[in-house]
PDB file of C-alpha atoms in Angstrom:
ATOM      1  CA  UNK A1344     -50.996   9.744 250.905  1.00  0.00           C
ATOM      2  CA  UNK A1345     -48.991   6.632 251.761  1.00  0.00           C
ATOM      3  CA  UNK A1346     -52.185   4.153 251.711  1.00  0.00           C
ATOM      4  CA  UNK A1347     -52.510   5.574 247.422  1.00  0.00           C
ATOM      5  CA  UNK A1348     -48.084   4.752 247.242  1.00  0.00           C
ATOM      6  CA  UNK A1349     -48.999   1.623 248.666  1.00  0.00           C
ATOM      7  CA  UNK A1350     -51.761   0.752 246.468  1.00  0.00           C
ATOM      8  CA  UNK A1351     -49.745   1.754 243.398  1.00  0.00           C
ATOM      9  CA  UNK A1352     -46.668  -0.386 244.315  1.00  0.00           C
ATOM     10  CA  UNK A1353     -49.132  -3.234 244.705  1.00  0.00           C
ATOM     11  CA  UNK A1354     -51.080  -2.563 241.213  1.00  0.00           C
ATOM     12  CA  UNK A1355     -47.042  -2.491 239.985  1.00  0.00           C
ATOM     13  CA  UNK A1356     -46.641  -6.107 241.585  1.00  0.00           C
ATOM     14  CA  UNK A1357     -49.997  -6.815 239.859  1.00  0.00           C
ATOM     15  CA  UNK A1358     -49.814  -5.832 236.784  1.00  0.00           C
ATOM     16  CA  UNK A1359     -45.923  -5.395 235.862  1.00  0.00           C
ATOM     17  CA  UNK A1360     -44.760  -8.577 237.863  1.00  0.00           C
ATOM     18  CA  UNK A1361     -42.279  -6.044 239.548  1.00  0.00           C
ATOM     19  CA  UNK A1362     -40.929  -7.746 242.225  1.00  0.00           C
ATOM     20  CA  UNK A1363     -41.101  -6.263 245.889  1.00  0.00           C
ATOM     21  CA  UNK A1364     -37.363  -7.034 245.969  1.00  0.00           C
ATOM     22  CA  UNK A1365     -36.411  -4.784 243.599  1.00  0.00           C
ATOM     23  CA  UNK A1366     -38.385  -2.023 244.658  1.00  0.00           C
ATOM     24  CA  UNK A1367     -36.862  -2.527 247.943  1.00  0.00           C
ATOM     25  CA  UNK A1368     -33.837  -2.508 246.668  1.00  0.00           C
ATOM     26  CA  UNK A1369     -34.171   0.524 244.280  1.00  0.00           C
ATOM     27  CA  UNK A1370     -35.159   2.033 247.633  1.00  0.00           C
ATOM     28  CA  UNK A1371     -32.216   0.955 249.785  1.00  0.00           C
ATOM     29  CA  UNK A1372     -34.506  -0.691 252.298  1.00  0.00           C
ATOM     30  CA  UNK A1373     -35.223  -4.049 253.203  1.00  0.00           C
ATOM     31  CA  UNK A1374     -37.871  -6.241 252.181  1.00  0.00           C
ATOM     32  CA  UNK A1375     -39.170  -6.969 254.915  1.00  0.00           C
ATOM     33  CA  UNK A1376     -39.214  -3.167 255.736  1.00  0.00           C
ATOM     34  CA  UNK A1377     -41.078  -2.928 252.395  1.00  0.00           C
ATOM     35  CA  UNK A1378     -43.580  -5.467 252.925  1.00  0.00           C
ATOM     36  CA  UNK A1379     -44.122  -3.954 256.347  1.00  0.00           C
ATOM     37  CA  UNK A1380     -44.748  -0.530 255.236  1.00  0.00           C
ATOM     38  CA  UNK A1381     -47.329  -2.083 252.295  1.00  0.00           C
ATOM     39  CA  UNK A1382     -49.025  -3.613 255.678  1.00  0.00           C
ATOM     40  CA  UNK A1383     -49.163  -0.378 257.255  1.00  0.00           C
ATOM     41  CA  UNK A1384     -46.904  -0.614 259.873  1.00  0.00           C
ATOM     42  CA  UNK A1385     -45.417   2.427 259.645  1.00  0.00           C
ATOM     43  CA  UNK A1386     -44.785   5.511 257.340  1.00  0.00           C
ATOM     44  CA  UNK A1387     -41.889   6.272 255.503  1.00  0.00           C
ATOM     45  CA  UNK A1388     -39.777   9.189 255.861  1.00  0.00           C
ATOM     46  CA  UNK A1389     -40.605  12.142 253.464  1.00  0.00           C
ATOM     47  CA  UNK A1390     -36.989  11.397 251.579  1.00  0.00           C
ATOM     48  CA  UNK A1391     -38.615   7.413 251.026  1.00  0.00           C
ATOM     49  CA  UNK A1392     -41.551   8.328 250.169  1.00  0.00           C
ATOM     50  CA  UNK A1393     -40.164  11.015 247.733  1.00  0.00           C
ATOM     51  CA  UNK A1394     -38.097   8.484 246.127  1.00  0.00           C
ATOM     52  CA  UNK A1395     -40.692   5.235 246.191  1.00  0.00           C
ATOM     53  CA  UNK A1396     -42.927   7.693 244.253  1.00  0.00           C
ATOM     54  CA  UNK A1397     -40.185   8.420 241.578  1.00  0.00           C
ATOM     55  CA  UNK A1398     -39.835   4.797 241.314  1.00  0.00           C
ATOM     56  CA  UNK A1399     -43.106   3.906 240.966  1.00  0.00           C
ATOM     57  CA  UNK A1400     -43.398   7.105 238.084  1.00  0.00           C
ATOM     58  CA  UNK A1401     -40.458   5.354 236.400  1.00  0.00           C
ATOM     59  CA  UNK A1402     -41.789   2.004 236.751  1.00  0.00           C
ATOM     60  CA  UNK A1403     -44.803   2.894 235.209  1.00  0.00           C
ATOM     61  CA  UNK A1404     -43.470   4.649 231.610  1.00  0.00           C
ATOM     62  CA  UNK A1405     -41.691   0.811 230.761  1.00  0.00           C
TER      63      UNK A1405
END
């Protein structure tokens, strides 16, 4: 589930020119916590995730 997120935020990057900044920052995380989580570092809690996936939803409608 959070390898598809991260391939979304990445197609957002992509496509949108959505910087990773401001996803982070929509997020309240770092970026460098960002970029290490689209690595695969680590998972996000189920409250970030919930939230990244809202973004992304929103994101994707503009």
């Amino acid at each position: 589930m959070q390898d598809k997120l991260r391939k979304e935020v990445k197609l957002l990057k992509a496509l949108q020119g959505i910087s990773y900044k401001d996803i982070a920052a929509d997020l309240e995380i770092k970026t460098n916590s960002l970029y290490s989580w689209l690595r695969g570092y680590y998972s996000l809690s189920f409250e970030k995730y919930t939230r990244l996936q809202e973004i992304v939803s929103i994101l994707k409608e503009d």
